[in-house]
Structure formats: structure tokens, C-alpha cells
PDB file of C-alpha atoms in Angstrom:
ATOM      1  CA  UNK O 175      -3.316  14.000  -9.853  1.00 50.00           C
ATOM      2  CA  UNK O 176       0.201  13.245 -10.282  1.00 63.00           C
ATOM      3  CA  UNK O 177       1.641  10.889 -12.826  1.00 86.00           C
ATOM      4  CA  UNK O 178       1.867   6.767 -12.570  1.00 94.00           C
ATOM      5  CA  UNK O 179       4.822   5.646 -11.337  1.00 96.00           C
ATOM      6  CA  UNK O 180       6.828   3.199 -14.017  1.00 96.00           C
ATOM      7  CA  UNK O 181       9.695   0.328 -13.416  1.00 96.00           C
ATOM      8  CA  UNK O 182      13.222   2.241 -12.850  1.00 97.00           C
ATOM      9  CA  UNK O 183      11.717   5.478 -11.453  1.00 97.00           C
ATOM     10  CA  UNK O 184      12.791   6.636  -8.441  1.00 97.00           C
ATOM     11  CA  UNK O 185      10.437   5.862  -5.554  1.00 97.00           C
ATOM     12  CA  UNK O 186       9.500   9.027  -3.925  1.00 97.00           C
ATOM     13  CA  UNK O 187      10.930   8.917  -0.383  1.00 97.00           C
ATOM     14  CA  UNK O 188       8.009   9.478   2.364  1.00 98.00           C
ATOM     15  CA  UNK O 189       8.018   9.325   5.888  1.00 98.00           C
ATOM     16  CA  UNK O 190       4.458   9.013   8.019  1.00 98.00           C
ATOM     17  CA  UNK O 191       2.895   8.181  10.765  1.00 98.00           C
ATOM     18  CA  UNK O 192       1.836   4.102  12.293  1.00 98.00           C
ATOM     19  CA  UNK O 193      -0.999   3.146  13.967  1.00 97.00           C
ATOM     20  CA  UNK O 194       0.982   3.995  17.016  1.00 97.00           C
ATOM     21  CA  UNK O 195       1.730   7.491  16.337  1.00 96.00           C
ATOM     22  CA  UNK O 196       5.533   6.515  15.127  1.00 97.00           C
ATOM     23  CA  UNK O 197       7.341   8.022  12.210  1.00 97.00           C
ATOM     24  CA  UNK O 198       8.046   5.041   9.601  1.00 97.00           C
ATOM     25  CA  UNK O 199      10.180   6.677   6.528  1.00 97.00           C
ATOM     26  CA  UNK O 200      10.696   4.732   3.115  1.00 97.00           C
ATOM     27  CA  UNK O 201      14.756   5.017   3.780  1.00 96.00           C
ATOM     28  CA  UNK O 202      14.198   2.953   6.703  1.00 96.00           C
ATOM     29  CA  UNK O 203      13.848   0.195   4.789  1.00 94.00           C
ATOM     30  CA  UNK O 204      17.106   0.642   2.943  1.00 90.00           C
ATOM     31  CA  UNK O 205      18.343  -2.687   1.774  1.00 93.00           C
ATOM     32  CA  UNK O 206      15.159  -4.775   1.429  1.00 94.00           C
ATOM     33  CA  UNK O 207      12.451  -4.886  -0.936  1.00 97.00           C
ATOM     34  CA  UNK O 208       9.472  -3.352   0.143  1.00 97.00           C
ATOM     35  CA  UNK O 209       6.122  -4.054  -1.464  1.00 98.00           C
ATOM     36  CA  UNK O 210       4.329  -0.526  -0.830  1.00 98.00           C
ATOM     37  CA  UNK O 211       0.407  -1.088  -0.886  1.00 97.00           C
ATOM     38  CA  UNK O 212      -2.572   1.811  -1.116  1.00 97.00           C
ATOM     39  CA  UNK O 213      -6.274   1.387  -0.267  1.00 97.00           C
ATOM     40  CA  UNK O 214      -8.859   3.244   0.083  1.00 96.00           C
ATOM     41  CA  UNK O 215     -10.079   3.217   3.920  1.00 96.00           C
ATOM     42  CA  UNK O 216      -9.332   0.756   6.934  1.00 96.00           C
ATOM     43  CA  UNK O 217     -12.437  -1.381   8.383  1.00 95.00           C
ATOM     44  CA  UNK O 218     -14.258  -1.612   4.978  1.00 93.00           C
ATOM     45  CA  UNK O 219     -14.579  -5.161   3.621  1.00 92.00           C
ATOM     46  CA  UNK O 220     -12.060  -5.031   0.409  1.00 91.00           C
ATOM     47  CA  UNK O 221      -9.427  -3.625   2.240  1.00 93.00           C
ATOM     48  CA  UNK O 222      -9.899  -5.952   5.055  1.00 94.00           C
ATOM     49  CA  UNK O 223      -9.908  -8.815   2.234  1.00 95.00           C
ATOM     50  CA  UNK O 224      -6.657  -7.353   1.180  1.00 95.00           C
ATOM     51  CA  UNK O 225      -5.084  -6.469   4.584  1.00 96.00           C
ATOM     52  CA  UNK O 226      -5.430  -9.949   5.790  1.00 95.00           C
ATOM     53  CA  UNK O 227      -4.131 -11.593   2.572  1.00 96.00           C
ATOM     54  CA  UNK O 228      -1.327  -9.305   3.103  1.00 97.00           C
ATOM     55  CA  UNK O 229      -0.474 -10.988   6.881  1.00 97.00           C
ATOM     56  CA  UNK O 230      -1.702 -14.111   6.125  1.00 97.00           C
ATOM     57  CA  UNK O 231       1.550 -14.025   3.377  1.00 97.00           C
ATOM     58  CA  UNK O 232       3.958 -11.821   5.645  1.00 97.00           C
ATOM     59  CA  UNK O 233       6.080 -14.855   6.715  1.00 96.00           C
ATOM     60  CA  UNK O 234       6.712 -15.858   3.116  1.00 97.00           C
ATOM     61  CA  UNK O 235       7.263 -12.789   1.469  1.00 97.00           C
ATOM     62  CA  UNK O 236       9.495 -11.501   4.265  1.00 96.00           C
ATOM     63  CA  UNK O 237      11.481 -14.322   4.114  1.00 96.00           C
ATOM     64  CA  UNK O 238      11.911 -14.034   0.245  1.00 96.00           C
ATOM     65  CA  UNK O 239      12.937 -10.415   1.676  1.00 95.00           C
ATOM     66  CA  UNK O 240      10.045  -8.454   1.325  1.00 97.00           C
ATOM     67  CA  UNK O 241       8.965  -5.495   3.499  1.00 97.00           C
ATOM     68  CA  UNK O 242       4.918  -4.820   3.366  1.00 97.00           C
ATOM     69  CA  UNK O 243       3.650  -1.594   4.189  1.00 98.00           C
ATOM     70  CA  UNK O 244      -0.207   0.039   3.885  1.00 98.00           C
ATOM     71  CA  UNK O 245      -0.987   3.701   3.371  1.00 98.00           C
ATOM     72  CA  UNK O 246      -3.890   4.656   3.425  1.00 98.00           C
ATOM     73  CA  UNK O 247      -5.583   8.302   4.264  1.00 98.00           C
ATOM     74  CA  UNK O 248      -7.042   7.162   7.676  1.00 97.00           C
ATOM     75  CA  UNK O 249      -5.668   8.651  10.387  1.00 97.00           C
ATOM     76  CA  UNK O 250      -3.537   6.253  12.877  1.00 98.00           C
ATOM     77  CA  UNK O 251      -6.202   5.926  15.543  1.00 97.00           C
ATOM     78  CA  UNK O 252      -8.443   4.357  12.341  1.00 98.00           C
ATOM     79  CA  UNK O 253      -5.486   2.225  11.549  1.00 98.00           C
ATOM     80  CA  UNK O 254      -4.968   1.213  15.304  1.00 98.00           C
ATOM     81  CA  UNK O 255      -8.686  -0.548  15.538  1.00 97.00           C
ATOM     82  CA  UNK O 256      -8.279  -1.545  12.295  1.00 97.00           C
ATOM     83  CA  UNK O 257      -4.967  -3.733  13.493  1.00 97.00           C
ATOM     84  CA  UNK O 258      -6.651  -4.406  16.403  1.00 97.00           C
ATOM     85  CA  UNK O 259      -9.740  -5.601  15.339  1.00 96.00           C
ATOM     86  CA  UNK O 260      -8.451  -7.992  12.495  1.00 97.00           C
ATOM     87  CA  UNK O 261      -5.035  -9.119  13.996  1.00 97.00           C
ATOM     88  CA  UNK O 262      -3.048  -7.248  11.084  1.00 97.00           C
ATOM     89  CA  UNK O 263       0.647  -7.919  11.497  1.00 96.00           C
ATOM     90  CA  UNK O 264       1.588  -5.537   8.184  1.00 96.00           C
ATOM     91  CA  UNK O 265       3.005  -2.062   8.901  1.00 97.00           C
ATOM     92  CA  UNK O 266      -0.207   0.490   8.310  1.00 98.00           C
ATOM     93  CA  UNK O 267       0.395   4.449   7.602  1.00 98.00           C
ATOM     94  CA  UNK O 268      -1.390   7.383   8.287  1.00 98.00           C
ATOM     95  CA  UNK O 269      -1.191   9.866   4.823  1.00 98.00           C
ATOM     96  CA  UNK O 270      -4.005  11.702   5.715  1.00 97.00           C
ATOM     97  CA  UNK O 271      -3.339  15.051   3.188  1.00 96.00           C
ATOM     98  CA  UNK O 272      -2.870  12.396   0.647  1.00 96.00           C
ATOM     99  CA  UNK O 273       0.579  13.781  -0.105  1.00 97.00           C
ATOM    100  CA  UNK O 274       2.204  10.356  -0.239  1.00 97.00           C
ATOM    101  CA  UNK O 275      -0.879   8.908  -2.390  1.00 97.00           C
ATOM    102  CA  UNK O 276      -0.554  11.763  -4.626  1.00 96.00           C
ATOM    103  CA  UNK O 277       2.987  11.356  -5.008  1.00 96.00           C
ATOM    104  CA  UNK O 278       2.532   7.605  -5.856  1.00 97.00           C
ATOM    105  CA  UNK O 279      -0.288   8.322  -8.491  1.00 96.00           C
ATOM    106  CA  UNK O 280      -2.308   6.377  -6.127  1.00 96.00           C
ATOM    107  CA  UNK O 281      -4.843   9.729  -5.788  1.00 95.00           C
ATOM    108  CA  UNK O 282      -6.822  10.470  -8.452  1.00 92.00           C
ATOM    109  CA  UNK O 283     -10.239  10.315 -10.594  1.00 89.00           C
ATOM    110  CA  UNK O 284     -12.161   7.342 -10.018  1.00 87.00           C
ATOM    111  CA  UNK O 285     -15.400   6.174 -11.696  1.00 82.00           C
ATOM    112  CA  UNK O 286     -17.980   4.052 -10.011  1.00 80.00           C
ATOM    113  CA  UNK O 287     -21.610   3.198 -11.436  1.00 87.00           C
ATOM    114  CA  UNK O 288     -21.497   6.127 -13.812  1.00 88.00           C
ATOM    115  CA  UNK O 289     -20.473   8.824 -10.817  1.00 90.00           C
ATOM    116  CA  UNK O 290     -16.905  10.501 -11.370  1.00 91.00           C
ATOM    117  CA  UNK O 291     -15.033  11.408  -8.261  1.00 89.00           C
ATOM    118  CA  UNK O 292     -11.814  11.796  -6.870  1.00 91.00           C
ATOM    119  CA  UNK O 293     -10.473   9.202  -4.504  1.00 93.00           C
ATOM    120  CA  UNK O 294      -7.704   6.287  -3.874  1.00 95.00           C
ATOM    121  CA  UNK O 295      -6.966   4.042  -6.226  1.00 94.00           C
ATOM    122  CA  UNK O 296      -5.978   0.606  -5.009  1.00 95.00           C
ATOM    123  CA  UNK O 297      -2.637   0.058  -5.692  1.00 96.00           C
ATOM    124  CA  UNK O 298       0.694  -1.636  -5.501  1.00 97.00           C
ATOM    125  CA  UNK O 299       4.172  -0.456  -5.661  1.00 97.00           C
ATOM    126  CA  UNK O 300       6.882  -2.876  -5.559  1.00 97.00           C
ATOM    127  CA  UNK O 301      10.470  -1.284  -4.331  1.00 97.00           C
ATOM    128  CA  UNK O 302      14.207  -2.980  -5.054  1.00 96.00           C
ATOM    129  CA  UNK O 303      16.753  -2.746  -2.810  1.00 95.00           C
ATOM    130  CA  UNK O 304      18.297   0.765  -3.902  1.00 94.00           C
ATOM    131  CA  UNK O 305      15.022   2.631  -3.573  1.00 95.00           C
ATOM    132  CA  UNK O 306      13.889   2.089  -7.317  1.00 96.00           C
ATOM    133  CA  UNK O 307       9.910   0.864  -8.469  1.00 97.00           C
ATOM    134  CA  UNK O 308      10.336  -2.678  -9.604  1.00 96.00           C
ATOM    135  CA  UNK O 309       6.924  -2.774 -10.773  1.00 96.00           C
ATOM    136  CA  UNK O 310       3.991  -0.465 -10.373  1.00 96.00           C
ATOM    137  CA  UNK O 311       0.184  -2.059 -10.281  1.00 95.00           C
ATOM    138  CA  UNK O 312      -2.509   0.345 -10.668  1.00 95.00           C
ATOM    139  CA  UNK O 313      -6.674  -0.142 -10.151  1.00 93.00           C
ATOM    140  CA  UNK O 314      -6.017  -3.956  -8.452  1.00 94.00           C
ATOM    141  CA  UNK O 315      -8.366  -6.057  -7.597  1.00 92.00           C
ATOM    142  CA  UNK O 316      -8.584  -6.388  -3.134  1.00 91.00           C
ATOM    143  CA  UNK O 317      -9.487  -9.855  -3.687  1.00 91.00           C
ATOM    144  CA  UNK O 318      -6.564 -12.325  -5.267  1.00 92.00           C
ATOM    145  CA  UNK O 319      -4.011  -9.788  -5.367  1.00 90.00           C
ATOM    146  CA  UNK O 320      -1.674 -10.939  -3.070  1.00 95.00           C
ATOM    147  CA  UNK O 321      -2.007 -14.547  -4.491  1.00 94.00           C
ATOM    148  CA  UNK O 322      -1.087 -12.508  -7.880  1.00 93.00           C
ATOM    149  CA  UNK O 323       2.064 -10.563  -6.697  1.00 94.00           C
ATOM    150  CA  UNK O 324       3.632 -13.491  -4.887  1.00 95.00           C
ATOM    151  CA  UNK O 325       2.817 -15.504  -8.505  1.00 94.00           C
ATOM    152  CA  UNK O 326       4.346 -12.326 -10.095  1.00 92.00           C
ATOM    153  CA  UNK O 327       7.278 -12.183  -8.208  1.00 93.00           C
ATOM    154  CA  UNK O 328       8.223 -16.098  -8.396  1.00 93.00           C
ATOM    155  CA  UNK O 329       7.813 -16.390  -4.676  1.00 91.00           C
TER     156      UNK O 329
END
């Protein structure tokens, strides 16, 4: 498990694929904010919860110049239904060897009525402009975290 991410670390560069197949790197947002967001698996209800939140908000947080992208380890065919089947408008990535979770501290030892395992930790990484974490949320809750990050942020 790799370390947390903190505010002013660099935010490690990553390129993956969509739901289509289509390499999306971190650079290409280059310029904008980007609000990076990791969950566990596509077409479960939290994530759902949080996915919708997500594109229910896309209009306002892009145009307070926001990016939103999820990664999740699901591989893009996964992510494609899961697009499909709840109308998802946010840009979802395929990091199926876990590489970019790892490299986000977003991988790691979970606990979950009294059973340890490893797995993803729902999380949120919020990007500046030049490539640098703005803030870093770890163990969020799917449910009210949007609402939260566009309080957060003064949106």
C-alpha cells in the first residue's frame, strides 16, 4: 500500500483506459481542476449513489472549472454498462492492476464487520491547475459526498 497523498504533492500522472477503450491521461487535463474520484466497483449501489451525484453536479462544477473523473478497477466493458445503464455523463477509467489506485493510496487494507482485507478505499483527490493535490479525502462516505466537496470547495 502506498502512502496518502497530502495538499502540495505532486499528483502522480496516469494515463488509462474509458469505457470506450480510449486512453484518457491526467496531463490531458492540463489547465483545469480536476476532481479525481476512486470507488470500489461499477453497478453496486454506493457507487451508483455516488456516480450519479457526481453527473447530477457536472454542469456546476464544470462550470466553476472542474474536471470529474472515476477510476475504478473494473474493466471498461464494466464501466460501459455501468454508463449505460445509469445515464453517467462523468469520465469513468479502467485501472484494472490497481496501479493508479495504488499510486493514489486509494488501495489498501480495509476492515469491514471485523474481517481485514485488502481492497479500494473510496476516495477523492482534488487537482489545481498545475498538476498539484489541492486536497486529498480518504474513506468518504458514497452518500453526501458530492454535496460535501462542492460545500468544501465554495462552489
Amino acid at each position: 500500500m502506498s502512502e496518502r497523498l497530502q495538499p502540495g504533492d505532486r499528483a502522480p500522472a496516469f494515463t488509462l483506459p474509458d469505457a470506450d477503450g480510449n486512453e484518457v491521461s491526467l496531463s490531458d487535463h492540463q489547465g483545469r481542476k480536476v476532481i479525481v474520484y476512486f470507488y470500489p466497483a461499477a453497478l453496486t449501489p454506493g457507487c451508483t449513489k455516488q456516480a450519479c451525484d457526481f453527473t447530477d453536479n457536472l454542469e456546476l462544477l464544470a462550470g466553476a472549472g472542474y474536471d470529474v473523473i472515476g477510476i475504478s478497477p473494473d474493466k471498461p466493458e464494466k464501466l460501459a454498462k455501468f454508463r449505460e445503464t445509469e445515464s453517467l455523463k462523468v469520465t469513468l477509467l479502467a485501472d484494472p492492476d490497481k496501479k493508479v489506485l495504488d499510486a493514489y493510496g486509494a488501495f489498501g487494507e480495509k476492515k469491514n464487520y471485523g474481517r481485514t482485507y485488502m481492497g479500494v478505499i473510496r476516495s477523492t483527490i482534488v487537482v489545481d491547475e498545475e498538476g498539484k493535490v489541492e486536497r486529498a479525502l480518504y474513506n468518504v462516505r458514497a452518500t453526501g459526498h458530492v454535496a460535501k466537496i462542492i460545500k468544501d470547495l465554495g462552489i
